[in-house]
mmCIF file of C-alpha atoms and ligand atoms in Angstrom:
data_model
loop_
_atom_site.group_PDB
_atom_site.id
_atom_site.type_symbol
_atom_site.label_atom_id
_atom_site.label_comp_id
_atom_site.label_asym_id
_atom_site.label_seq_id
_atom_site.Cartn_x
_atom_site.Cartn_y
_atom_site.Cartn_z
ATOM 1 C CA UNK A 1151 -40.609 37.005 34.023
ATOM 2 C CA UNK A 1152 -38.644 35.364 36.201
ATOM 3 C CA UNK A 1153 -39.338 32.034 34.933
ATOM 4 C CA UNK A 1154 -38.215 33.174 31.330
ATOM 5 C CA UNK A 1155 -35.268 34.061 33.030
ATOM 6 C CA UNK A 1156 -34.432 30.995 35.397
ATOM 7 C CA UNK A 1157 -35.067 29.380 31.218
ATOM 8 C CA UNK A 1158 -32.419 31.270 29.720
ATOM 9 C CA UNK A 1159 -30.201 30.937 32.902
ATOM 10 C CA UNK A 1160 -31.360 27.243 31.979
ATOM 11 C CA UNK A 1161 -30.084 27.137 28.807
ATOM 12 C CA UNK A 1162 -27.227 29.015 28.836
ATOM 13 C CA UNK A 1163 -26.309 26.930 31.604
ATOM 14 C CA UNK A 1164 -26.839 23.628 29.223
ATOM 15 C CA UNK A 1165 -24.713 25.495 26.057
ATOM 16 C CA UNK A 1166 -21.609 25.599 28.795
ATOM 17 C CA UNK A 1167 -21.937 21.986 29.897
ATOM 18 C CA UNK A 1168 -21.694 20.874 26.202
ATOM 19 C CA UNK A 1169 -19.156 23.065 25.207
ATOM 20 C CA UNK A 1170 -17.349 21.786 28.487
ATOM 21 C CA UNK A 1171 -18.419 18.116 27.166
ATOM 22 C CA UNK A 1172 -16.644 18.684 23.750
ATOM 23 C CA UNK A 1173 -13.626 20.290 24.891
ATOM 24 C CA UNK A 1174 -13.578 17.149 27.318
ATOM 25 C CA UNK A 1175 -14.040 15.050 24.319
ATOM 26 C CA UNK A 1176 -10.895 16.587 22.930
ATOM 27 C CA UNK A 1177 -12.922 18.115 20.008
ATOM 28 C CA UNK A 1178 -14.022 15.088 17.727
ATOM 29 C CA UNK A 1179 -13.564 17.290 14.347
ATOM 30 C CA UNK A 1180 -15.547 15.439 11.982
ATOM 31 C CA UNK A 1181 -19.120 17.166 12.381
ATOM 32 C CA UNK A 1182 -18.870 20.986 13.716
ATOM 33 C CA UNK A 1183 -16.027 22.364 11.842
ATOM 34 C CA UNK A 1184 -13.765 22.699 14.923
ATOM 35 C CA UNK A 1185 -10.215 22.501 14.320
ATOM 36 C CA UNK A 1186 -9.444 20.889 17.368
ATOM 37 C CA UNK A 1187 -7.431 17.781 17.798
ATOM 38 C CA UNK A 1188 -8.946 14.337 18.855
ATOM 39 C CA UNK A 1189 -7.278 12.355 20.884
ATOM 40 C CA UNK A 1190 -7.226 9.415 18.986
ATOM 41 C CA UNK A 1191 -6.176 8.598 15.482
ATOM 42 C CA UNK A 1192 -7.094 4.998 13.264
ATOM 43 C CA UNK A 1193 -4.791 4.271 10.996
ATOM 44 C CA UNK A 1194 -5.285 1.101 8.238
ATOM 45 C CA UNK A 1195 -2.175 0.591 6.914
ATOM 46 C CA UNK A 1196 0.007 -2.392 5.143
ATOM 47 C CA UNK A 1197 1.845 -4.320 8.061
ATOM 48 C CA UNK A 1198 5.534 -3.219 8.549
ATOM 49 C CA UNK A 1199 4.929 -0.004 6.594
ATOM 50 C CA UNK A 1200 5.336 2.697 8.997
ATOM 51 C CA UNK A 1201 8.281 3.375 11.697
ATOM 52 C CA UNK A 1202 7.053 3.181 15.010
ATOM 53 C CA UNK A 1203 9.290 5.989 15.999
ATOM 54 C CA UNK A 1204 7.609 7.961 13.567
ATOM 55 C CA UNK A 1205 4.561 7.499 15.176
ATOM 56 C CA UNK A 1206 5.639 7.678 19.137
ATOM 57 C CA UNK A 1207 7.119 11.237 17.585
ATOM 58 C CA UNK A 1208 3.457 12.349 16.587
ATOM 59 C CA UNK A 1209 1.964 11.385 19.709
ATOM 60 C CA UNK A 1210 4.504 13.382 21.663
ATOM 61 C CA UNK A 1211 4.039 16.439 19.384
ATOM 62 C CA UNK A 1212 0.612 16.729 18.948
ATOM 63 C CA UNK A 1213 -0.517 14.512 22.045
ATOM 64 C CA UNK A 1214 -3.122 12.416 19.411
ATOM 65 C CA UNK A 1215 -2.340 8.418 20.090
ATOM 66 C CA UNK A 1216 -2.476 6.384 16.293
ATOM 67 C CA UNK A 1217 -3.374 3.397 16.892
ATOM 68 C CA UNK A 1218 -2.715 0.854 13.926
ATOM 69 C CA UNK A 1219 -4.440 -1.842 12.304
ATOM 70 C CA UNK A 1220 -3.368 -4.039 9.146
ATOM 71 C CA UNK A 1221 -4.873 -5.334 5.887
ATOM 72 C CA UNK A 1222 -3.023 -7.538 3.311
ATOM 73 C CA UNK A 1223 -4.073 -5.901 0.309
ATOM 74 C CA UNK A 1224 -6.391 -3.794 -1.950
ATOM 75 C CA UNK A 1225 -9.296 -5.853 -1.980
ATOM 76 C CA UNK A 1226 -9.331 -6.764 2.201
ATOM 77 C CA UNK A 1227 -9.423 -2.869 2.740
ATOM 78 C CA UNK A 1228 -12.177 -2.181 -0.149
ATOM 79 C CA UNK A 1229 -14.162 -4.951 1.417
ATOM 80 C CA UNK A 1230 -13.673 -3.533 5.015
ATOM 81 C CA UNK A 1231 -15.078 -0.189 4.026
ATOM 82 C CA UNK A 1232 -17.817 -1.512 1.460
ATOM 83 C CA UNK A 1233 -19.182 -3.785 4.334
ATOM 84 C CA UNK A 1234 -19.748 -0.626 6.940
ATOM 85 C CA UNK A 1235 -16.412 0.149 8.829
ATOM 86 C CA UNK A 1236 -16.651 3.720 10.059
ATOM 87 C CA UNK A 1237 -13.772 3.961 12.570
ATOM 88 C CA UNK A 1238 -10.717 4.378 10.415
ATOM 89 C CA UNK A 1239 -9.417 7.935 10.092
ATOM 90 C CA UNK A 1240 -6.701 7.302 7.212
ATOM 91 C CA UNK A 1241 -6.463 4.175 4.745
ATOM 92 C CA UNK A 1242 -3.319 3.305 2.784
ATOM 93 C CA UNK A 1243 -4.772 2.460 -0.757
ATOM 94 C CA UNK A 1244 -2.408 1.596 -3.916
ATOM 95 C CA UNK A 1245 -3.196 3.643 -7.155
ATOM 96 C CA UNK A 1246 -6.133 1.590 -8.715
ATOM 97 C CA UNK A 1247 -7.557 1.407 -6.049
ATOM 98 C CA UNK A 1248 -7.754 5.395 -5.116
ATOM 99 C CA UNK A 1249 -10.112 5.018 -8.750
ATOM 100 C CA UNK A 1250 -12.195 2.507 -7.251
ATOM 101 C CA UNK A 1251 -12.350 4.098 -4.288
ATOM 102 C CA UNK A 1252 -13.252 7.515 -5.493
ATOM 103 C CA UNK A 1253 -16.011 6.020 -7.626
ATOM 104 C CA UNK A 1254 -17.750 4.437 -5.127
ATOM 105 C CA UNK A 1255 -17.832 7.663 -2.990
ATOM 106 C CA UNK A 1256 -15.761 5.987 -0.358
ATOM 107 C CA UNK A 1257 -12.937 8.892 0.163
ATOM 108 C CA UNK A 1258 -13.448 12.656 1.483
ATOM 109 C CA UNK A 1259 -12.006 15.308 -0.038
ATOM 110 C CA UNK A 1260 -9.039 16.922 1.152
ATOM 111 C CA UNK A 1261 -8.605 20.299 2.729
ATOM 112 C CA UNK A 1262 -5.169 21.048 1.027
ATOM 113 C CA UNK A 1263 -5.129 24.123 3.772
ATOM 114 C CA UNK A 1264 -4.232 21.660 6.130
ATOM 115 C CA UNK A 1265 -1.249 20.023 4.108
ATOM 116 C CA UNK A 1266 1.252 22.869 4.093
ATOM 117 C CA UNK A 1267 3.956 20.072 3.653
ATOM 118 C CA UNK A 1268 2.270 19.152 -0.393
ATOM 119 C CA UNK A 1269 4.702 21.202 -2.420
ATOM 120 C CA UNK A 1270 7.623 19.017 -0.501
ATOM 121 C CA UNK A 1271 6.398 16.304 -3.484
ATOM 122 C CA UNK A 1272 8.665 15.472 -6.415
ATOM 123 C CA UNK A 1273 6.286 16.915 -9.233
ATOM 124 C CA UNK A 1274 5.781 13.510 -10.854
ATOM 125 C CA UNK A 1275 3.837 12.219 -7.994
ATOM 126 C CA UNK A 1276 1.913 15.879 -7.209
ATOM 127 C CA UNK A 1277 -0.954 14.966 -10.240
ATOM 128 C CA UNK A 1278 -1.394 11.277 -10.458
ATOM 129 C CA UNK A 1279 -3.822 9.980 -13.141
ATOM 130 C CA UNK A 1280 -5.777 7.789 -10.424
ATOM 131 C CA UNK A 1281 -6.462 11.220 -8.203
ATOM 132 C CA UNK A 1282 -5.886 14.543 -10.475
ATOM 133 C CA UNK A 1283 -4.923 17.392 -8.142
ATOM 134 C CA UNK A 1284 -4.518 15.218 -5.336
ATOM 135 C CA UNK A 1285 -8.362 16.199 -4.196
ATOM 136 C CA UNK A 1286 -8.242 13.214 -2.565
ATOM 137 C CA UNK A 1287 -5.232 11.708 -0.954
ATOM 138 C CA UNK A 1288 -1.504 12.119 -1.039
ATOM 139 C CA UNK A 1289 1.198 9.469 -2.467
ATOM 140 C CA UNK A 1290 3.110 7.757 0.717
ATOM 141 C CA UNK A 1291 5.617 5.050 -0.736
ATOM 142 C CA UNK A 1292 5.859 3.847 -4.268
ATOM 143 C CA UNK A 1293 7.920 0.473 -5.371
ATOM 144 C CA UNK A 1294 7.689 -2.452 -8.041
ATOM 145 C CA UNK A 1295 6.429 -5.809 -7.844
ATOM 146 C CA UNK A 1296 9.200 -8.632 -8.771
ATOM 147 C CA UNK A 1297 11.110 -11.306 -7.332
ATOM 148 C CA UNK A 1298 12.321 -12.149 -4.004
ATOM 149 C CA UNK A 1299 14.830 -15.098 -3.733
ATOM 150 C CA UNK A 1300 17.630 -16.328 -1.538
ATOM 151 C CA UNK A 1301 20.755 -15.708 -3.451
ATOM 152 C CA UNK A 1302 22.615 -18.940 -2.156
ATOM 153 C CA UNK A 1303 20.451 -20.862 -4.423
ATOM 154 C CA UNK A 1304 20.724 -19.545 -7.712
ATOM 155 C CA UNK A 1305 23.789 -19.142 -10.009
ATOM 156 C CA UNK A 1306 22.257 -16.555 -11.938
ATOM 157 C CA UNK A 1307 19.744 -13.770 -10.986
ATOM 158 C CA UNK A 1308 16.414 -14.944 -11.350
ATOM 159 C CA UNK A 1309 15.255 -12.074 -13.289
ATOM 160 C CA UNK A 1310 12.247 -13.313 -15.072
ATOM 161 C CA UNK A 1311 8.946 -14.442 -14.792
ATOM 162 C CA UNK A 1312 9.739 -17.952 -16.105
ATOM 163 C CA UNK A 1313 10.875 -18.612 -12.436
ATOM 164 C CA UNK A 1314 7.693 -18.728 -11.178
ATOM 165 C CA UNK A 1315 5.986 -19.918 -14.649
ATOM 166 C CA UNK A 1316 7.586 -21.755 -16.859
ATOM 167 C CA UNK A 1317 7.010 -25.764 -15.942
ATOM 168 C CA UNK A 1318 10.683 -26.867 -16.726
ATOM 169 C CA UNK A 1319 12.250 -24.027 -14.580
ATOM 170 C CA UNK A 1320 9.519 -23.316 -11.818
ATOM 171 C CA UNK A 1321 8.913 -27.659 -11.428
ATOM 172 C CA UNK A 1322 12.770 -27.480 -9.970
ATOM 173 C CA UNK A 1323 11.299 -25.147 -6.726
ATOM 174 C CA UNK A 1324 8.153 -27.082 -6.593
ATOM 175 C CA UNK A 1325 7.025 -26.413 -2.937
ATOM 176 C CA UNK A 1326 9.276 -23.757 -2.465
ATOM 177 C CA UNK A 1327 7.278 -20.471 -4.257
ATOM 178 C CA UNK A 1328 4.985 -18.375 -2.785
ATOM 179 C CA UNK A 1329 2.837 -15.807 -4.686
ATOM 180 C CA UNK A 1330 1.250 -12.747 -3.325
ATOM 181 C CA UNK A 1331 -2.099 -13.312 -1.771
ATOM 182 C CA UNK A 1332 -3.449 -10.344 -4.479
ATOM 183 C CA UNK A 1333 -5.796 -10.775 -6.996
ATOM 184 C CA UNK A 1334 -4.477 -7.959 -9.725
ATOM 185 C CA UNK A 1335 -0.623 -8.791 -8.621
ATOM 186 C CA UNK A 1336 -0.963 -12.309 -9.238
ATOM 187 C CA UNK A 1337 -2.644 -11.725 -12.709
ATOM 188 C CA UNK A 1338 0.007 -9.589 -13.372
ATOM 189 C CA UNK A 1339 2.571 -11.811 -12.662
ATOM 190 C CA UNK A 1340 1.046 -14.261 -15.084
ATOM 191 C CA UNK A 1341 -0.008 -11.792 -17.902
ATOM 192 C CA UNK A 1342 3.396 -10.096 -18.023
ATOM 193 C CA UNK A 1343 4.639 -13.649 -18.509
ATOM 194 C CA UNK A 1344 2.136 -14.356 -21.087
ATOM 195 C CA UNK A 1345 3.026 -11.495 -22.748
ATOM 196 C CA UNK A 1346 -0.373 -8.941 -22.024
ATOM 197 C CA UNK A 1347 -1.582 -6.292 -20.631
ATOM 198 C CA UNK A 1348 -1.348 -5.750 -17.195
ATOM 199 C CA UNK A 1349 -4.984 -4.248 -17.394
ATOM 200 C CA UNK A 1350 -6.157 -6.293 -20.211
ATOM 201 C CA UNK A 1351 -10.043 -6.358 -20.241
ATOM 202 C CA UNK A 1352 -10.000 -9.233 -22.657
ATOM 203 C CA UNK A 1353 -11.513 -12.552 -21.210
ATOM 204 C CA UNK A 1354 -9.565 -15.063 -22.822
ATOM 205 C CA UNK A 1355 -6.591 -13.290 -21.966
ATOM 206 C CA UNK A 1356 -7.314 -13.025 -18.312
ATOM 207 C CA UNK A 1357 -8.279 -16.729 -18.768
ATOM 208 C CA UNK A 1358 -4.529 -18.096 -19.946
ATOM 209 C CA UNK A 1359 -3.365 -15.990 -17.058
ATOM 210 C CA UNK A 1360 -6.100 -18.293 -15.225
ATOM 211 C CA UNK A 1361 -4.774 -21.232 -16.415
ATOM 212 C CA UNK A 1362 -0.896 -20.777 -15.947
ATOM 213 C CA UNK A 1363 -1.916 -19.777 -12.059
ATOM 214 C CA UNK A 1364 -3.770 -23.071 -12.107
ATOM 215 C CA UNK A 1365 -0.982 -24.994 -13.618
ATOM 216 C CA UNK A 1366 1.537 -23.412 -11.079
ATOM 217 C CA UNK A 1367 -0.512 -24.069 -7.878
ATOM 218 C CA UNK A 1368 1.679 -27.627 -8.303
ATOM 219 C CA UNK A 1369 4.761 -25.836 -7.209
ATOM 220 C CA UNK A 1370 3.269 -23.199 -5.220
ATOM 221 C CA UNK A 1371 3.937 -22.972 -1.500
ATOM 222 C CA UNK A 1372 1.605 -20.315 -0.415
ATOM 223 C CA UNK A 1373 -0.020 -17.087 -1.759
ATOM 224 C CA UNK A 1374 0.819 -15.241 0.724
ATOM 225 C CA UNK A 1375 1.242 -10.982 1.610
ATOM 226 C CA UNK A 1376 3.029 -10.601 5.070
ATOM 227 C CA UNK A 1377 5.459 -13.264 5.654
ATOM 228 C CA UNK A 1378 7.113 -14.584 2.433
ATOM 229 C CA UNK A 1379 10.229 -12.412 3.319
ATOM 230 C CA UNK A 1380 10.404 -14.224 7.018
ATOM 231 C CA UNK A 1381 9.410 -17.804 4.969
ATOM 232 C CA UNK A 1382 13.066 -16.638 2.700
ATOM 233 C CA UNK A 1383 15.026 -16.621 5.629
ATOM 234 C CA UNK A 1384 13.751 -19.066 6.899
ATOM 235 C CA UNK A 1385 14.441 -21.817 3.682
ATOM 236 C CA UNK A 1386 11.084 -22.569 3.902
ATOM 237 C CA UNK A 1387 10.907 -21.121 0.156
ATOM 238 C CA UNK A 1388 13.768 -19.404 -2.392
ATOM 239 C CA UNK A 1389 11.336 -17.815 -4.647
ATOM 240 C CA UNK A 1390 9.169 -15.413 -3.519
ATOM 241 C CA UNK A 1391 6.415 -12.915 -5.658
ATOM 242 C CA UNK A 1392 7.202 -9.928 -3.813
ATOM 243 C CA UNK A 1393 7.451 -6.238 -3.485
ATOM 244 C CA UNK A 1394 10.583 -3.975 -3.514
ATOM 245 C CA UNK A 1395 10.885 -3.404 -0.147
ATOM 246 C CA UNK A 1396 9.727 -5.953 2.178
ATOM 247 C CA UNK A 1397 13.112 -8.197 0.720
ATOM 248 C CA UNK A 1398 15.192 -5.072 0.761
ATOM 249 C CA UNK A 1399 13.983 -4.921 4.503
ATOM 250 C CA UNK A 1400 14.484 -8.388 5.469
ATOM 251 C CA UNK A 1401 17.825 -8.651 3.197
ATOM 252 C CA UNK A 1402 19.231 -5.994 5.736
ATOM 253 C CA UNK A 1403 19.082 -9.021 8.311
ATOM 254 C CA UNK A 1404 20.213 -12.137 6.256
ATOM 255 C CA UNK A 1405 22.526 -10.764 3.230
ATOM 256 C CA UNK A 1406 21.259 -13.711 0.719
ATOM 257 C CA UNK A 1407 18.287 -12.525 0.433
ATOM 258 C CA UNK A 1408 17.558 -10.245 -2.781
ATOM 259 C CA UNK A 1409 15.188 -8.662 -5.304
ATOM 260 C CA UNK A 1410 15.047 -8.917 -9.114
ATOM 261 C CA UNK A 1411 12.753 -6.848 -11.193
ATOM 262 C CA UNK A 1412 11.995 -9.626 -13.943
ATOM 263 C CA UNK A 1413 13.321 -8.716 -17.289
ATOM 264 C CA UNK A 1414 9.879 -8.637 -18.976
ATOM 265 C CA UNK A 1415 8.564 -6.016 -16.885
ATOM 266 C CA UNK A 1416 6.243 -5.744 -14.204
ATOM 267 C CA UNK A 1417 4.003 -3.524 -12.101
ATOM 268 C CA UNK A 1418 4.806 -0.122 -10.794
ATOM 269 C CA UNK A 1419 2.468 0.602 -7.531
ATOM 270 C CA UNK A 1420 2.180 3.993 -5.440
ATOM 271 C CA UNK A 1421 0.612 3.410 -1.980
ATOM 272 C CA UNK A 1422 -1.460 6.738 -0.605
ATOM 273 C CA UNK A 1423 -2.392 8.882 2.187
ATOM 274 C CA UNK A 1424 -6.335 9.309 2.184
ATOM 275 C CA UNK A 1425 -9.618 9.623 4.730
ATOM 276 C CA UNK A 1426 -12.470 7.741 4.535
ATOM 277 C CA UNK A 1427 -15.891 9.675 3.894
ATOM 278 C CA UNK A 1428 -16.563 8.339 7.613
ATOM 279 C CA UNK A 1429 -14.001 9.311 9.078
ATOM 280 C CA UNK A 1430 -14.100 10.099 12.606
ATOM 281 C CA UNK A 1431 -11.768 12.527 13.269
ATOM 282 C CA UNK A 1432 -10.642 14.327 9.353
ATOM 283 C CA UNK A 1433 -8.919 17.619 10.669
ATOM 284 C CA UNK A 1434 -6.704 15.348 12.668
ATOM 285 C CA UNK A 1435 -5.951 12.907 9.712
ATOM 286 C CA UNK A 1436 -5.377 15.859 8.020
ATOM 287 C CA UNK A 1437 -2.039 17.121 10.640
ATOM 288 C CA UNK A 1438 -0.878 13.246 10.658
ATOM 289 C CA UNK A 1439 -1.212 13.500 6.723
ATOM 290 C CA UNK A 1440 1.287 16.824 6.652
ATOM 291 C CA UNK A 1441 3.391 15.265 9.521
ATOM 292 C CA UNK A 1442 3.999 12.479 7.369
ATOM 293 C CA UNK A 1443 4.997 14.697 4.315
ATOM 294 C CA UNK A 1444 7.617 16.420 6.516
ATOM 295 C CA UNK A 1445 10.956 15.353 4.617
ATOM 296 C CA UNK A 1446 12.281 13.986 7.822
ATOM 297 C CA UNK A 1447 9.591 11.809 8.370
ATOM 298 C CA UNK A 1448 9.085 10.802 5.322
ATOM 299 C CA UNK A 1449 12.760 9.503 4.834
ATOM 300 C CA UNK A 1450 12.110 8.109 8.326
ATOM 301 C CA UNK A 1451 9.305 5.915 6.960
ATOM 302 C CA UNK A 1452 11.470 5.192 3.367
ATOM 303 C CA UNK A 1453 14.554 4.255 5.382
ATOM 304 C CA UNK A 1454 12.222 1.925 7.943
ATOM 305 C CA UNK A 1455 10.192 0.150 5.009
ATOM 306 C CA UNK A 1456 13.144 0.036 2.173
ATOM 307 C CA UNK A 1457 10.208 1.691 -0.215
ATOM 308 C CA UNK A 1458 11.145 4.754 -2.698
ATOM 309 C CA UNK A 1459 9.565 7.837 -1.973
ATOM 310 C CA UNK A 1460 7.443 10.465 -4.142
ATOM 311 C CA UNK A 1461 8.841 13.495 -1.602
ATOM 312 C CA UNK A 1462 11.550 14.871 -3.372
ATOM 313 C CA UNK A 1463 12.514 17.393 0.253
ATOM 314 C CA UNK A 1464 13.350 13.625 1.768
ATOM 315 C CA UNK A 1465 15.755 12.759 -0.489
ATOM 316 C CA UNK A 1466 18.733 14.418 1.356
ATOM 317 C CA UNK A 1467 17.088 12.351 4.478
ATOM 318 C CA UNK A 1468 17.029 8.807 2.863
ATOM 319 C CA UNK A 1469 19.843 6.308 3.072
ATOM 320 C CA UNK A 1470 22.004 5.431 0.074
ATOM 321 C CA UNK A 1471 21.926 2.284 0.207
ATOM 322 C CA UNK A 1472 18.281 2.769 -0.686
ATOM 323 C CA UNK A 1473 18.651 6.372 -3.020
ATOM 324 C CA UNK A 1474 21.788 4.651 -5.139
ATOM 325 C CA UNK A 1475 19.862 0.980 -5.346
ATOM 326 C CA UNK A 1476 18.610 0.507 -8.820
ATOM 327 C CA UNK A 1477 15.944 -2.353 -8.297
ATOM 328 C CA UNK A 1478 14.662 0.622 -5.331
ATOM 329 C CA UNK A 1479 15.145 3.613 -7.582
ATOM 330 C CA UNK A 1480 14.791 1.693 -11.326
ATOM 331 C CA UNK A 1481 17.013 3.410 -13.870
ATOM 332 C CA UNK A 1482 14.906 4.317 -16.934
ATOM 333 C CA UNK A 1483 15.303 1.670 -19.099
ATOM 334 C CA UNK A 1484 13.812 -0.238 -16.455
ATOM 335 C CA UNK A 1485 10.973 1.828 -15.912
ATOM 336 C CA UNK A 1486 9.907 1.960 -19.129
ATOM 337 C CA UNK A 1487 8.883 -1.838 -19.212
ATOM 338 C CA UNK A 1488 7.000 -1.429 -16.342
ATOM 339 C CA UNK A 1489 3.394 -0.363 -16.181
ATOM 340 C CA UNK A 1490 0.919 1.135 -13.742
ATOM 341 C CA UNK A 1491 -2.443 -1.323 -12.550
ATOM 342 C CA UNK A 1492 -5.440 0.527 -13.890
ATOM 343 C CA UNK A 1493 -9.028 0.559 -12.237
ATOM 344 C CA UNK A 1494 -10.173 -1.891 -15.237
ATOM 345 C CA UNK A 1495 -14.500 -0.976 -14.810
ATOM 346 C CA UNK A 1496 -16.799 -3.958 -15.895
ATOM 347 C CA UNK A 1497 -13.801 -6.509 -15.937
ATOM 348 C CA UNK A 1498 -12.693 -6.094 -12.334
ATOM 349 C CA UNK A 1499 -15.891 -9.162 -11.472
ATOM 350 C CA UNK A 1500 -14.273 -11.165 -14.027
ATOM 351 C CA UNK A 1501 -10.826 -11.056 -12.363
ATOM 352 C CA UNK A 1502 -12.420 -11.927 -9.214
ATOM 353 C CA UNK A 1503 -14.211 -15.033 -10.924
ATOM 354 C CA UNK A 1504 -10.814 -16.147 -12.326
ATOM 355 C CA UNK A 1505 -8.920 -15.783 -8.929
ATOM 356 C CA UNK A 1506 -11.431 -16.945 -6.698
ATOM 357 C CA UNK A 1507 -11.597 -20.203 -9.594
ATOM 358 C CA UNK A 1508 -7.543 -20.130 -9.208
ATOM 359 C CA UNK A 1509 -7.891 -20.285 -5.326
ATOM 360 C CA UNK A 1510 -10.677 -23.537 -5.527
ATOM 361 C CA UNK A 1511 -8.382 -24.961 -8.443
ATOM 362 C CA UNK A 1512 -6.693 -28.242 -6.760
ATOM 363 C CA UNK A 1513 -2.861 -28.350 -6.737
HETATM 364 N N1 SPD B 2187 4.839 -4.331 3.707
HETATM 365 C C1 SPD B 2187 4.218 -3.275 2.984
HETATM 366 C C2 SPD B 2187 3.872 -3.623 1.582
HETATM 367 C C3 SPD B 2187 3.114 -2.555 0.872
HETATM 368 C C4 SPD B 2187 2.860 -2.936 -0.504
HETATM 369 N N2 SPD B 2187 1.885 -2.214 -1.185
HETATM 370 C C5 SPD B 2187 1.918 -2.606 -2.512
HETATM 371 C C6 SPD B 2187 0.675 -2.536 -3.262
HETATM 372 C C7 SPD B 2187 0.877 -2.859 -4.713
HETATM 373 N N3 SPD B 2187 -0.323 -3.035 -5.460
#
């Protein structure tokens, strides 16, 4: 009897240490179905894409450091996760990429009783065809994909793709492009110029778009995601591939810098809010997920990165130099020539073959 008893003292004594031990822990969420905050959050995000105020603010309300890392584009962050990371609590993937990502079983499924702050969306964003219902991650910023160029240099607006294409006009900047370092951008680029699809599946098509990337590499500078706007400034190039609002961000520093959303069209991108299946901590990417979609902070984070945004509460909160800026907020003429990147299935190896053989191509 009494050793039964001195057991359950035992025990009971062992329940209270780990209880003590999880508290102490500050309540990793992920496994137990707590709904405690951890201490930590891991963010993978685009670089220059959230306000650092915006972030000291959510440490200082809910006590949970973010701590920040960086990828350059789909792909990088695909790979990342494909290959075994397991410490990121919230990823930042664009639309097609959500469909990939779903498909692979890569993303958890939100708790939507965590995101009070959802029905603060403009309704166009609250269903998107890449994640119906939003069951798995919330739109962040949305923008377009054009051209970046430093306004001293050109007479006229260089609002089409033949600036970065066509041999007679693009030989004039040889050395002084760059392209974005992005396999389905760059295509783009080249297929909107040829004429196609954005999310053609056709080889031969994808293969001209091959070839003009080849041909260009002559006049190409760099591909390049992260700098091209500093490389601008810095008359190391005039013509940039770029999107909306890393020029917008750098032209608020050095007024000849500027955007152009090419006549023929281009791409039209939304960037999201989702949790990896493994993520550590999902309650608290959950809170940073609703902080993020209050309209203050969300204006915080358009008015930061010069990106539109899908919450319709922030638009009393958002500059307007940004609100009123048409190559920002395209009227809709302009929208309708653009057109979303799709998650294109069985092709998506072939547009890796073709970009990997632009990449080995000599100049
Ligand atoms: N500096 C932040 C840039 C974010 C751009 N995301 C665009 C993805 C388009 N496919």
């Amino acid at each position: 009897m009494r050793r039964l008893m001195m057991r359950t003292i035992g025990l009971g004594l062992v329940s209270v240490i780990l209880l003590m031990l999880a508290v102490a822990c500050g309540g990793r969420d992920g496994g137990g179905g707590e709904q405690e905050l951890a201490q930590e959050l891991h963010l993978y995000n685009w670089s220059e894409y959230i306000e650092p105020q915006v972030l000291a603010d959510f440490e200082a309300e809910f006590g949970v450091r973010v701590i920040e890392d960086t990828f350059s584009n789909n792909e990088e962050l695909l790979a990342k996760l494909q290959a075994g990371a397991t410490g990121y609590d919230v990823i930042v993937p664009s639309d097609y990429m959500v469909e990939i990502m779903i498909e692979e079983g890569l993303l958890a499924e939100l708790n939507h009783a965590n995101l009070a702050n959802l029905g603060n969306l403009d309704e166009k964003f609250s269903d998107p065809p890449y994640d119906r219902g939003m069951v798995h991650c919330v739109p962040y910023l949305w923008g377009t994909t054009g051209i970046g160029y430093n306004s001293d240099v050109f007479e006229e607006e260089p609002d089409s793709w033949s600036y970065l294409f066509d041999p007679e006009i693009a030989s004039q900047y040889a050395g002084r492009i760059t392209m974005l370092n992005d396999v389905r951008e760059a295509m783009s680029a080249a297929l909107k110029y040829l004429g196609y699809s954005l999310n053609t599946t056709d080889e031969a098509q994808l293969a001209q778009a091959r070839d003009l990337l080849i041909q260009q590499k002559a006049w190409v500078y760099a591909y390049d995601t992260e700098q091209y706007e500093d490389l601008l400034s810095a008359d190391e190039i005039v013509l940039a591939h770029s999107w909306s609002g890393d020029i917008f961000m750098a032209a608020d520093e050095d007024e000849r810098l500027w955007y152009a959303i090419p006549q023929e069209g281009g791409v039209i991108w939304a960037d999201n809010l989702c949790i990896p299946n493994t993520a550590p901590s999902k309650y608290t990417a959950e809170v940073f997920i609703n902080f993020l979609l209050r309209p203050e902070i969300s204006a915080a984070n358009s008015n930061y990165a010069w990106y539109a945004s899908p919450n319709a509460k922030a638009a009393e909160f958002i500059d307007p130099q940004i609100l009123d800026e048409p190559a920002i907020y395209p009227p809709s003429d302009v929208m309708e020539k653009l057109e979303w990147l799709e998650d294109v299935g069985d092709a998506t190896p072939i547009y890796e073959r073709m970009w990997t053989e632009v990449k080995a191509a000599g100049p």
